mmCIF file of C-alpha atoms and ligand atoms in Angstrom:
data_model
loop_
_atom_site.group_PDB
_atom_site.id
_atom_site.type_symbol
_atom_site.label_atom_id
_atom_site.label_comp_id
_atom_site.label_asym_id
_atom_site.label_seq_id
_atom_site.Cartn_x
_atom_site.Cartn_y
_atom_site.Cartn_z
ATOM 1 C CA UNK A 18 26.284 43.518 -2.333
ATOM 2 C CA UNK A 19 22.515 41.994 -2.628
ATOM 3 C CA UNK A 20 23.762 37.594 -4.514
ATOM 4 C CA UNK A 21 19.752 37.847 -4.473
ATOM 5 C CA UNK A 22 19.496 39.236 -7.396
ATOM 6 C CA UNK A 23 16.520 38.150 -10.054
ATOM 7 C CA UNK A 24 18.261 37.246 -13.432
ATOM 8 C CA UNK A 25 17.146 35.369 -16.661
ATOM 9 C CA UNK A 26 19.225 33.722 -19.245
ATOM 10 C CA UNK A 27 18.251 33.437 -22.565
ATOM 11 C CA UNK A 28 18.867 30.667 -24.429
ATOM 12 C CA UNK A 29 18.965 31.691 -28.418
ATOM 13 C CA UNK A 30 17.098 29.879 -31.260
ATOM 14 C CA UNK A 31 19.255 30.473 -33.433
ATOM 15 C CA UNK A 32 23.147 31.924 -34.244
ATOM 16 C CA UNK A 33 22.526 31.217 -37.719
ATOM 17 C CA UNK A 34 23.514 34.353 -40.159
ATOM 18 C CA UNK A 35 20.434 36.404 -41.701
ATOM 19 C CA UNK A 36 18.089 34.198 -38.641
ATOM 20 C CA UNK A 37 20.092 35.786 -35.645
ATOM 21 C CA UNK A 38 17.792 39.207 -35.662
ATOM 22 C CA UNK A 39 16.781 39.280 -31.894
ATOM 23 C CA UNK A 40 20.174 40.546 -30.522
ATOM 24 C CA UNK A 41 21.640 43.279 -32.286
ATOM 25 C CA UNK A 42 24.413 42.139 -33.393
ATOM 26 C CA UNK A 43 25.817 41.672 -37.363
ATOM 27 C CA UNK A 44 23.156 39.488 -38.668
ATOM 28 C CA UNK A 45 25.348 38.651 -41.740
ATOM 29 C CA UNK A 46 28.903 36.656 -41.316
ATOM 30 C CA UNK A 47 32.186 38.306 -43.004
ATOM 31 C CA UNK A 48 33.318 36.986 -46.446
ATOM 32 C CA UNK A 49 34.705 33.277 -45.715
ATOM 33 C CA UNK A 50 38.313 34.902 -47.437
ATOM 34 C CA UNK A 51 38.414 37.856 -45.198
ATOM 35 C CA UNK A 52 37.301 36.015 -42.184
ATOM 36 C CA UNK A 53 40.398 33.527 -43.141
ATOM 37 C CA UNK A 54 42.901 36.617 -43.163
ATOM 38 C CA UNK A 55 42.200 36.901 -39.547
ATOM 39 C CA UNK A 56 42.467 33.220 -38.796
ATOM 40 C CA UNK A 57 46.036 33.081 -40.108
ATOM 41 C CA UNK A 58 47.044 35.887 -37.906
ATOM 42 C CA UNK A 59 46.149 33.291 -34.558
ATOM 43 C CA UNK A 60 49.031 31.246 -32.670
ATOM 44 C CA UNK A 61 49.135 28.439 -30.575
ATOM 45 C CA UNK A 62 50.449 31.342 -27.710
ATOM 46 C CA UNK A 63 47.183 33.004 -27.902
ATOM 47 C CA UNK A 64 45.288 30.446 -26.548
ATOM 48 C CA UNK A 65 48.262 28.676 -24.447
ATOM 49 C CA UNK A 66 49.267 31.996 -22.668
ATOM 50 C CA UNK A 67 47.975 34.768 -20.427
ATOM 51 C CA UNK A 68 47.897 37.409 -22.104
ATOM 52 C CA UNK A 69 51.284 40.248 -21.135
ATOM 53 C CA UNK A 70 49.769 43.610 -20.406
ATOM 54 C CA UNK A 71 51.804 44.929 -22.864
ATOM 55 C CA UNK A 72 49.145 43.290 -25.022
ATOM 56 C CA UNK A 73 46.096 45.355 -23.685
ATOM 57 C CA UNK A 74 47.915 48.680 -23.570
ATOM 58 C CA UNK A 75 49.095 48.223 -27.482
ATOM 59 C CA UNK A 76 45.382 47.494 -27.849
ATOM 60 C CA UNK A 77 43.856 50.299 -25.227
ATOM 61 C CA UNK A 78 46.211 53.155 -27.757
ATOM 62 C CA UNK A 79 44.320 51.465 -30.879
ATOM 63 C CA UNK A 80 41.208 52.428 -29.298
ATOM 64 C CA UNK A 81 42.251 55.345 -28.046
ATOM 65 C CA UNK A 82 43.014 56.492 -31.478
ATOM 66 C CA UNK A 83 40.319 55.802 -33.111
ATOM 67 C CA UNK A 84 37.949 57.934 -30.406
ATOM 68 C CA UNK A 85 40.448 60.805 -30.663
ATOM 69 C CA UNK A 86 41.500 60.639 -26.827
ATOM 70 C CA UNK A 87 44.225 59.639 -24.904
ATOM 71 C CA UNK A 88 44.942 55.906 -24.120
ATOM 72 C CA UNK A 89 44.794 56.649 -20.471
ATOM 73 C CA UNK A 90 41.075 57.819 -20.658
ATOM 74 C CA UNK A 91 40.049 54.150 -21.463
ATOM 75 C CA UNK A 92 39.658 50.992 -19.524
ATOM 76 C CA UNK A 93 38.940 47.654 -21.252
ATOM 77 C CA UNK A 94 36.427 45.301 -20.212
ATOM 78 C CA UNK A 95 34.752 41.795 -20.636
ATOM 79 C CA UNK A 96 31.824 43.363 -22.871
ATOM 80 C CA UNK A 97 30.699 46.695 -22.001
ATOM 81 C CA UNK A 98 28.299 44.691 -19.317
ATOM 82 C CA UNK A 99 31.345 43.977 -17.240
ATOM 83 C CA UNK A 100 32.132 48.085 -16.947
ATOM 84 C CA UNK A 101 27.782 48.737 -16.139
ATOM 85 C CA UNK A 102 28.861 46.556 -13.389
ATOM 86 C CA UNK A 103 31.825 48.142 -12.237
ATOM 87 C CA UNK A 104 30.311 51.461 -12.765
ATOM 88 C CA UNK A 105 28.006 50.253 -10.169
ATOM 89 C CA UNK A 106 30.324 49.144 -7.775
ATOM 90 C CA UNK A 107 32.304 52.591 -7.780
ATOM 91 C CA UNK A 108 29.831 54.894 -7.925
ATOM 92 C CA UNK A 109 26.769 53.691 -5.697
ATOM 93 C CA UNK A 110 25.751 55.197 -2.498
ATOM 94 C CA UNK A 111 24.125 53.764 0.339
ATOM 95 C CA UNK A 112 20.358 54.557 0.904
ATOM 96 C CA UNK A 113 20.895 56.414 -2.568
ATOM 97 C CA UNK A 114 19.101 56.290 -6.294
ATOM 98 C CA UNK A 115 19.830 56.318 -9.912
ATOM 99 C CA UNK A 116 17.778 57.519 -12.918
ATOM 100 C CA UNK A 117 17.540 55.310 -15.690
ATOM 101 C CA UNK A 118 14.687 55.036 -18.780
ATOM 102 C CA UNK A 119 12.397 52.504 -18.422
ATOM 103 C CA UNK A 120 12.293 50.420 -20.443
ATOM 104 C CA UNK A 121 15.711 49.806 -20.937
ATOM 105 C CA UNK A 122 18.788 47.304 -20.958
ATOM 106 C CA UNK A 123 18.107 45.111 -18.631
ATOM 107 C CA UNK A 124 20.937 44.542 -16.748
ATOM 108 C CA UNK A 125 20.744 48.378 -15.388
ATOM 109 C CA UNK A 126 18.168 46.938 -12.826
ATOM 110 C CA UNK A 127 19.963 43.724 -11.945
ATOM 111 C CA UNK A 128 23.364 45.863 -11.191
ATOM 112 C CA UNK A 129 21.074 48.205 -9.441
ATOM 113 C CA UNK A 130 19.736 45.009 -7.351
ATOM 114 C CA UNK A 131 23.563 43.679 -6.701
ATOM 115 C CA UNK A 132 24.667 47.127 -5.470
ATOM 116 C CA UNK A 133 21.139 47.882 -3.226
ATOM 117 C CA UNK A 134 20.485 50.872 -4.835
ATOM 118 C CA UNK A 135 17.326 52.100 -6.014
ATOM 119 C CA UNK A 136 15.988 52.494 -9.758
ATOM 120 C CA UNK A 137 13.795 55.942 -10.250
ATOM 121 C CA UNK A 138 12.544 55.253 -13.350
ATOM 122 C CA UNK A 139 12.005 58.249 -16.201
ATOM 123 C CA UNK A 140 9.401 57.370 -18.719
ATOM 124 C CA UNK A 141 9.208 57.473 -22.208
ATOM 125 C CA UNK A 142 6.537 60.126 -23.688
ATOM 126 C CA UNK A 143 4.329 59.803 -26.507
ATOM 127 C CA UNK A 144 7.249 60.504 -29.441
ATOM 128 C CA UNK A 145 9.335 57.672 -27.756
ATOM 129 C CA UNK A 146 11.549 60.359 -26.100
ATOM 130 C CA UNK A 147 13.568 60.913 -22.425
ATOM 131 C CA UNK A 148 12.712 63.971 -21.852
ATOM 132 C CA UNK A 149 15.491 66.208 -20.130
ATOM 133 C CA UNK A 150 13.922 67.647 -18.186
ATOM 134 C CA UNK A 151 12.284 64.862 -16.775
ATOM 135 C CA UNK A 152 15.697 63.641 -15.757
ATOM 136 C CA UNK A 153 16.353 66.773 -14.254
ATOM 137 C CA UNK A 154 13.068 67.115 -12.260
ATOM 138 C CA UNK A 155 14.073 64.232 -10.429
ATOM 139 C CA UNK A 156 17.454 64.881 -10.198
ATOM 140 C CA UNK A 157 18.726 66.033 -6.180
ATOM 141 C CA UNK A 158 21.844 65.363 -4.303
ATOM 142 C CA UNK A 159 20.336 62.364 -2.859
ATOM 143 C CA UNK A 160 21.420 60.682 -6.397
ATOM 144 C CA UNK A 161 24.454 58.567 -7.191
ATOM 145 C CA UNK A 162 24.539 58.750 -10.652
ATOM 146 C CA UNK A 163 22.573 58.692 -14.154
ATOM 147 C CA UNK A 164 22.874 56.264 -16.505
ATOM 148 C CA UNK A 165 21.587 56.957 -20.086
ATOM 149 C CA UNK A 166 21.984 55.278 -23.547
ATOM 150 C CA UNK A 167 22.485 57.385 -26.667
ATOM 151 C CA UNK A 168 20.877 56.297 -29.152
ATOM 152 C CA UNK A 169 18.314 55.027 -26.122
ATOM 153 C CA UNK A 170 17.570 51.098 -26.299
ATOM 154 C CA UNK A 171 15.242 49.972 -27.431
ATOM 155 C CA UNK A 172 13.195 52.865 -29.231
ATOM 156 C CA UNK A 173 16.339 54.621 -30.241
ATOM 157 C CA UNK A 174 15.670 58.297 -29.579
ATOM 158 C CA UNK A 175 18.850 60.163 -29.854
ATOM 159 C CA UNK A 176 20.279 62.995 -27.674
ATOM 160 C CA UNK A 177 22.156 65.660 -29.705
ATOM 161 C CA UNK A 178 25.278 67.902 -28.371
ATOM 162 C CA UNK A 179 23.268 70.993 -27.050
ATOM 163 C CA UNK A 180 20.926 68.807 -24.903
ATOM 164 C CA UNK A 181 23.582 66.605 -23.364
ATOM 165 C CA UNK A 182 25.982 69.518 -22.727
ATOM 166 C CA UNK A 183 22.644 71.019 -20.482
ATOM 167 C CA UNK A 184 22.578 67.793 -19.200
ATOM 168 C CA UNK A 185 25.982 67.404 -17.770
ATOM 169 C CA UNK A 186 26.599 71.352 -16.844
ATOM 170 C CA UNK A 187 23.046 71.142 -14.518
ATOM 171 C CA UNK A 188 24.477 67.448 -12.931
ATOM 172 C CA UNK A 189 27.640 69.005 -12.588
ATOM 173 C CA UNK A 190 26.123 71.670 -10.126
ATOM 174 C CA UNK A 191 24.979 68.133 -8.005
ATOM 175 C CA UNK A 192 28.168 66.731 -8.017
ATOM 176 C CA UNK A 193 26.240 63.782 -9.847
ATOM 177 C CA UNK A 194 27.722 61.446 -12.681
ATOM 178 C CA UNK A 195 26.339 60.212 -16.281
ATOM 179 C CA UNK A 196 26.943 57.273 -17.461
ATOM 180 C CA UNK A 197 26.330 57.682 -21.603
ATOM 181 C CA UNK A 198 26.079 53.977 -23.240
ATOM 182 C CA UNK A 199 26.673 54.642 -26.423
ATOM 183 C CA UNK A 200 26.256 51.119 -27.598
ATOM 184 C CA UNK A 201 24.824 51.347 -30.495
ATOM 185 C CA UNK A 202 25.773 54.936 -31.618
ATOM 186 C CA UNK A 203 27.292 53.850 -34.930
ATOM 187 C CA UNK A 204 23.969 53.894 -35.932
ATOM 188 C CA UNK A 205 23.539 57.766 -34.972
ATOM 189 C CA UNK A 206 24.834 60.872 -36.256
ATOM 190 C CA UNK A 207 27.534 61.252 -33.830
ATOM 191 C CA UNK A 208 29.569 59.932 -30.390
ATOM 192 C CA UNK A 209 30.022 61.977 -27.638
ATOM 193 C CA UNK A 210 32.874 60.838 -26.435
ATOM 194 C CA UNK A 211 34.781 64.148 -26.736
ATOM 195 C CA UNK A 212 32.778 65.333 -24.352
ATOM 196 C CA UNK A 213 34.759 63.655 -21.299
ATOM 197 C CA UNK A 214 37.504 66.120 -22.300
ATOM 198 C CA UNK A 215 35.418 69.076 -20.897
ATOM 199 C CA UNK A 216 32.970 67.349 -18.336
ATOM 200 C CA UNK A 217 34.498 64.971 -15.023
ATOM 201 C CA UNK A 218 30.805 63.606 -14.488
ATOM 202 C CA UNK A 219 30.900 62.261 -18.005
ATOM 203 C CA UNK A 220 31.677 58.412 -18.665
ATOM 204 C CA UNK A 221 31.277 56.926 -21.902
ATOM 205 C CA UNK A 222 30.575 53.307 -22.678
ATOM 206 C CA UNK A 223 31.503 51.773 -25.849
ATOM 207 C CA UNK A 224 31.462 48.139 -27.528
ATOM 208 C CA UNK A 225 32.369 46.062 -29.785
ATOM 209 C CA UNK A 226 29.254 43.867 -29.822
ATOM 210 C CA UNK A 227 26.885 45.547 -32.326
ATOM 211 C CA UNK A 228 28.465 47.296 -35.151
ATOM 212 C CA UNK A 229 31.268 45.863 -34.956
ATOM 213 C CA UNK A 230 30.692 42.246 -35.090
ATOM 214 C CA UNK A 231 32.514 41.649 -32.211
ATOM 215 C CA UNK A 232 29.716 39.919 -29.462
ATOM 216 C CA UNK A 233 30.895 36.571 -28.912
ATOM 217 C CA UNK A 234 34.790 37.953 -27.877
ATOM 218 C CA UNK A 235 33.464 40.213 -25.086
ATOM 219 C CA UNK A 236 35.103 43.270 -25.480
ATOM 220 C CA UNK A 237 33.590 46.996 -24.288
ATOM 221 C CA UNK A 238 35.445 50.322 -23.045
ATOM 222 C CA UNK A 239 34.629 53.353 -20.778
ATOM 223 C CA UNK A 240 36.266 56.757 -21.452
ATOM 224 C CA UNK A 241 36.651 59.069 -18.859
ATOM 225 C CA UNK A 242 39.206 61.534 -17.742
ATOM 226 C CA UNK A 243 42.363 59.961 -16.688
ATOM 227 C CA UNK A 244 41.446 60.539 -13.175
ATOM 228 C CA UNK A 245 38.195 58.707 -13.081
ATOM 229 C CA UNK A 246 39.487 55.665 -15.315
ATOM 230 C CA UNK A 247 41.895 55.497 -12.353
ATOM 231 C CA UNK A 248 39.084 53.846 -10.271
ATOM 232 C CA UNK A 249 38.462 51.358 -13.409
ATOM 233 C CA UNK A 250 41.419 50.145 -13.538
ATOM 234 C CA UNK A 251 42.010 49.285 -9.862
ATOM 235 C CA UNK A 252 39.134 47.028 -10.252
ATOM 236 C CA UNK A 253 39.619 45.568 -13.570
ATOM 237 C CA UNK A 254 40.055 41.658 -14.023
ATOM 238 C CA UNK A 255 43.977 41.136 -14.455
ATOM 239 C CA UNK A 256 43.465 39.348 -17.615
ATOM 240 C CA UNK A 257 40.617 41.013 -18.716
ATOM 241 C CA UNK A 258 40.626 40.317 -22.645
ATOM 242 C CA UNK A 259 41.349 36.746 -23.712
ATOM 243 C CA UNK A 260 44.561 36.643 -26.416
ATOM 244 C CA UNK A 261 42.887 35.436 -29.538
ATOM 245 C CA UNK A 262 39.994 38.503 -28.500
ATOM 246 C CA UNK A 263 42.713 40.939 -28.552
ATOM 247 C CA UNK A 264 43.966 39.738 -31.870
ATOM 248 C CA UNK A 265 40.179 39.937 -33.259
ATOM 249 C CA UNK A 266 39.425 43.350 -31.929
ATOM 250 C CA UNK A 267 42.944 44.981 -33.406
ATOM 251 C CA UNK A 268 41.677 43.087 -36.496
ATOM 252 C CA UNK A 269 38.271 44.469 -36.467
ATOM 253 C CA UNK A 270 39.780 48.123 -36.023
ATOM 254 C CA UNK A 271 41.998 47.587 -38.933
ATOM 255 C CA UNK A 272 39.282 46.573 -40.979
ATOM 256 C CA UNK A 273 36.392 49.652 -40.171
ATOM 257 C CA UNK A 274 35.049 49.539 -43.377
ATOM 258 C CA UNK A 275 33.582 46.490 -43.233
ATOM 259 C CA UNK A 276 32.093 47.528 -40.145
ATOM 260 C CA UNK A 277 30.920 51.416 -41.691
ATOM 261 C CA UNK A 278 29.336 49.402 -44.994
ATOM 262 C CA UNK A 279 27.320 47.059 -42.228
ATOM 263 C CA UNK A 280 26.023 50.231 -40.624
ATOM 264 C CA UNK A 281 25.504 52.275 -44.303
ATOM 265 C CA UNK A 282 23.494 49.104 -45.191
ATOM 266 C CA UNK A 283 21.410 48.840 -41.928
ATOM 267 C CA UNK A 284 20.689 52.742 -42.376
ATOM 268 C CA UNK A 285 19.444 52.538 -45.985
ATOM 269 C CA UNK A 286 17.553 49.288 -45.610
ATOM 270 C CA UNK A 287 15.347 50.889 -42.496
ATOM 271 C CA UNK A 288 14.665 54.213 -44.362
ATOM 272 C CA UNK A 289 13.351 52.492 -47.457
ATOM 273 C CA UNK A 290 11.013 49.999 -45.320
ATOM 274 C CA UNK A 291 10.335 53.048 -43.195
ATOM 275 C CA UNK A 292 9.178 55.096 -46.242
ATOM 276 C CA UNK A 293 7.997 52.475 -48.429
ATOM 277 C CA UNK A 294 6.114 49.865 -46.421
ATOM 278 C CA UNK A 295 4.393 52.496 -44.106
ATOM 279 C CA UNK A 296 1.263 51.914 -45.580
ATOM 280 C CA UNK A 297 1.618 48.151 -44.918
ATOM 281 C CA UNK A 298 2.454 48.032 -41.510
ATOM 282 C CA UNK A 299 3.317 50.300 -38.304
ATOM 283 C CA UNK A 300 6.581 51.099 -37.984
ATOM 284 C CA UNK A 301 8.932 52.480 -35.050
ATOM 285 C CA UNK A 302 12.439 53.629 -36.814
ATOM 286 C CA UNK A 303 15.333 54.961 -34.226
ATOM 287 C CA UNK A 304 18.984 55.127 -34.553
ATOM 288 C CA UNK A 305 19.924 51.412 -33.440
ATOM 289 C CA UNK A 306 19.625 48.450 -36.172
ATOM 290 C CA UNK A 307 16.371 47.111 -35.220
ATOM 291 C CA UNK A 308 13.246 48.044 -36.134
ATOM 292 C CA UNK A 309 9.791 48.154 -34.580
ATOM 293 C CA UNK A 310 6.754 47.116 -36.363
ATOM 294 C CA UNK A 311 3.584 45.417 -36.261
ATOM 295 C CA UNK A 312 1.521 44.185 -39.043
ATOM 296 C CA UNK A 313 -0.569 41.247 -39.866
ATOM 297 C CA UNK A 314 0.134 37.766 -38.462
ATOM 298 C CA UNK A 315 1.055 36.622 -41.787
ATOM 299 C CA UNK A 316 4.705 38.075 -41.705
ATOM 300 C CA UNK A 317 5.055 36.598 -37.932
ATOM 301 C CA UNK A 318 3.777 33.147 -39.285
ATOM 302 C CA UNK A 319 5.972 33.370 -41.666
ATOM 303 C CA UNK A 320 9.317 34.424 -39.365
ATOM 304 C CA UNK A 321 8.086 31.453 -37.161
ATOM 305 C CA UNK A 322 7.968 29.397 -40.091
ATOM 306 C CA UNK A 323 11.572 30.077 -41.101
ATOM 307 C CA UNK A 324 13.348 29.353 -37.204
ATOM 308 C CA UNK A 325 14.259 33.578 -37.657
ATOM 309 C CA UNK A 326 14.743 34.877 -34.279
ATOM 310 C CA UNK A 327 13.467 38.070 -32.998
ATOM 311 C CA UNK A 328 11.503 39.522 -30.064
ATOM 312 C CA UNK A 329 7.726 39.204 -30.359
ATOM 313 C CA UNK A 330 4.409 40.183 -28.409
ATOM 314 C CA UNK A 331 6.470 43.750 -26.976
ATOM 315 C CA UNK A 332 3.735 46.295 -25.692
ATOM 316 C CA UNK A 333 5.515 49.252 -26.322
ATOM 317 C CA UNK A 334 4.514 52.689 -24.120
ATOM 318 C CA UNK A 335 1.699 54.753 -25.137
ATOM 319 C CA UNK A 336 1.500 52.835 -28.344
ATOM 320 C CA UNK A 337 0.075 49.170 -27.072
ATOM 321 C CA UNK A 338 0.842 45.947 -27.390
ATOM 322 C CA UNK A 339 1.355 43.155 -30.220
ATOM 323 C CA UNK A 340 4.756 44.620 -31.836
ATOM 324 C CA UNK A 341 7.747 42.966 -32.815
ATOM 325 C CA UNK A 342 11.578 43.987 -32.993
ATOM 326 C CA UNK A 343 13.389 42.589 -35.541
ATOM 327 C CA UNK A 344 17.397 43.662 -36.282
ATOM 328 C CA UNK A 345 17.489 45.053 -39.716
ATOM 329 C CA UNK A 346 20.055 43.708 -42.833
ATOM 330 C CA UNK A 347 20.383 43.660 -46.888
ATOM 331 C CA UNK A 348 17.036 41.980 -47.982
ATOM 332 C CA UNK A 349 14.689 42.688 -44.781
ATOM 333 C CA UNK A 350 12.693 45.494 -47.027
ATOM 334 C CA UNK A 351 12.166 42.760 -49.746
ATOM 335 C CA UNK A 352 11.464 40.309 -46.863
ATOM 336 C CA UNK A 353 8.647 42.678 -45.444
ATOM 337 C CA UNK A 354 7.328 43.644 -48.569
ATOM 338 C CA UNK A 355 6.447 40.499 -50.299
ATOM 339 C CA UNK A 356 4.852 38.204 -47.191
HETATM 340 C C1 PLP B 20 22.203 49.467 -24.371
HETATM 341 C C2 PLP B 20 23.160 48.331 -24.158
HETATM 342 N N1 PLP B 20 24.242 48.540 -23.404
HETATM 343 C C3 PLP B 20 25.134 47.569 -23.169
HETATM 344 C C4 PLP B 20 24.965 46.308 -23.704
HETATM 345 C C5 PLP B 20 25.979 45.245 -23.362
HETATM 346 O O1 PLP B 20 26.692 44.835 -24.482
HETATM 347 P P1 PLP B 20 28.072 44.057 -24.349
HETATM 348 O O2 PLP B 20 28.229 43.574 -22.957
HETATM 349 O O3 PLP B 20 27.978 42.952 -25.341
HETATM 350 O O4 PLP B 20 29.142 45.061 -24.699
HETATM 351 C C6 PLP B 20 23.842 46.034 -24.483
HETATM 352 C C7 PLP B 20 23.621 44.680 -25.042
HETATM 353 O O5 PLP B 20 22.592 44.322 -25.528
HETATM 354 C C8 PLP B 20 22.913 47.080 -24.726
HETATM 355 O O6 PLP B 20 21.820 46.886 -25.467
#
């Protein structure tokens, strides 16, 4: 393992709700009342204790259920971050590559630093899209594994059943894994985290950290067949989840609709700036809750202006330089429309 390894931390602006739009996550808070009901469900124990492992396995079948698989195709983690990195650590080779887009979460590289293996990067073309067979082409034995995110971050193309079913039957013939980060696939028609059931090379990452409203308690998941989670969970952190996290996430479950009317929100908001303010600015629209655009400097003078946060001055590939992202709520369009 390379300690070498280039990293930046980002200090944020702002946490504040509808200024926090540079990081994905819920930009708005819950209702104060139904924020309370959780609250009142937290003990002294949660924080005093470790956590019994009884704990994480009642919480592991929750999870399970709600992805329609069995609880021993899943293996908690710190964030879905902490399972990249294990990923890594299982499944690199020496003197080996993997194929990742480029751009794309960062912290593909840095694990791909720590574990000394080589990044072949696949470009985006003109639509914004991986192409498959680009993957392919560089696909050979030589390679470790794929990793891919669906919807893709940060333009949010989107792979559908058919082409990732291709995908995994010609890596299957190369013995070579996909990892599918399927962070922010609330956002998109559908998961694909079925698939595992049929395909050993697939592993699919999920968190709670975007849709869910769930960032700050660290919590992600990797499904796999109950063979391959095997390998997961000899490496996982004993107490991996901290008490009063496990009592949020259970809560968060319980309470999906909250989470489905963020995501019905987010989806209606971009398609009416999408549609309606295309004549006033540029705008990039995939399936993830942000949205690129780029306009005049009057709408970033006035962002500045108000301490929002979001990520300017992005040159974005075969389509220049100058745009911003900007995560997407109830308002944004009116935002947008009247600077
Ligand atoms: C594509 C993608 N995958 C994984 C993550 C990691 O999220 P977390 O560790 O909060 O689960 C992020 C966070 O920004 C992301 O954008």
């Amino acid at each position: 393992m390379n300690v070498n390894t280039f990293r930046k931390f980002y200090h944020r602006p702002t946490k504040q709700e509808g200024k926090r739009l540079d990081m994905a996550e819920r930009p708005l808070d819950f209702h104060p009342n139904q924020f309370n009901n959780f609250l009142n469900t937290l003990s002294q124990e949660d924080f005093i204790c470790y956590p019994s492992e009884k704990d994480y396995e009642s919480l592991n079948s929750k999870i399970a259920d709600l992805n329609g698989i069995q609880p021993d195709q899943i293996c908690l983690g710190a964030g879905s971050d902490s399972l990249i990195k294990n990923f890594f650590a299982i499944k690199s080779r020496r003197s080996s590559y993997f194929l990742s887009s480029f751009p794309c979460f960062p912290m593909y590289s840095v694990y791909g630093e720590m574990f000394d293996i080589y990044m072949e990067k696949i470009e985006f073309d003109k639509y914004l899209n991986i192409s498959i067979d680009f993957i392919t082409a560089k696909t050979n034995r030589e390679c470790s594994f794929i990793v891919l995110a669906n919807p893709n971050s940060p333009f949010g193309d989107y792979k559908n059943e058919h082409q990732l079913r291709y995908l995994l039957t010609f890596l299957k013939a190369f013995n070579v894994p996909l990892l599918l980060d399927e962070a922010y696939v609330d956002f998109a028609p559908s998961s694909y985290v079925q698939l595992i059931n049929e395909f050993d090379n697939l592993f699919v990452l999920k968190t709670f950290s975007k849709a869910w409203g769930g960032a700050g308690v660290r919590c992600g998941y990797i499904c796999s067949q109950a063979n391959n989670i095997k390998d997961f969970r000899s490496i996982r952190d004993s107490f991996v989840l901290t008490g009063p996290t496990i009592k949020y996430i259970g809560w968060l479950i319980d309470n999906k609709q909250s989470k489905d009317q963020y995501v019905a929100d987010v989806i209606e908001q971009k398609n009416k700036i999408d549609i309606e303010l295309k004549d006033k600015y540029e705008i990039i629209n995939g399936y993830t809750n942000w949205l690129h655009i780029r306009g005049n400097n009057s709408i970033q003078n006035k962002l500045d202006f108000l301490k929002i946060s979001y990520k300017k001055d992005i040159e974005i590939p075969h389509h220049g330089k100058g745009w911003m992202r900007i995560c997407v709520f109830n308002g944004l369009f009116n935002f947008l429309k009247y600077d």
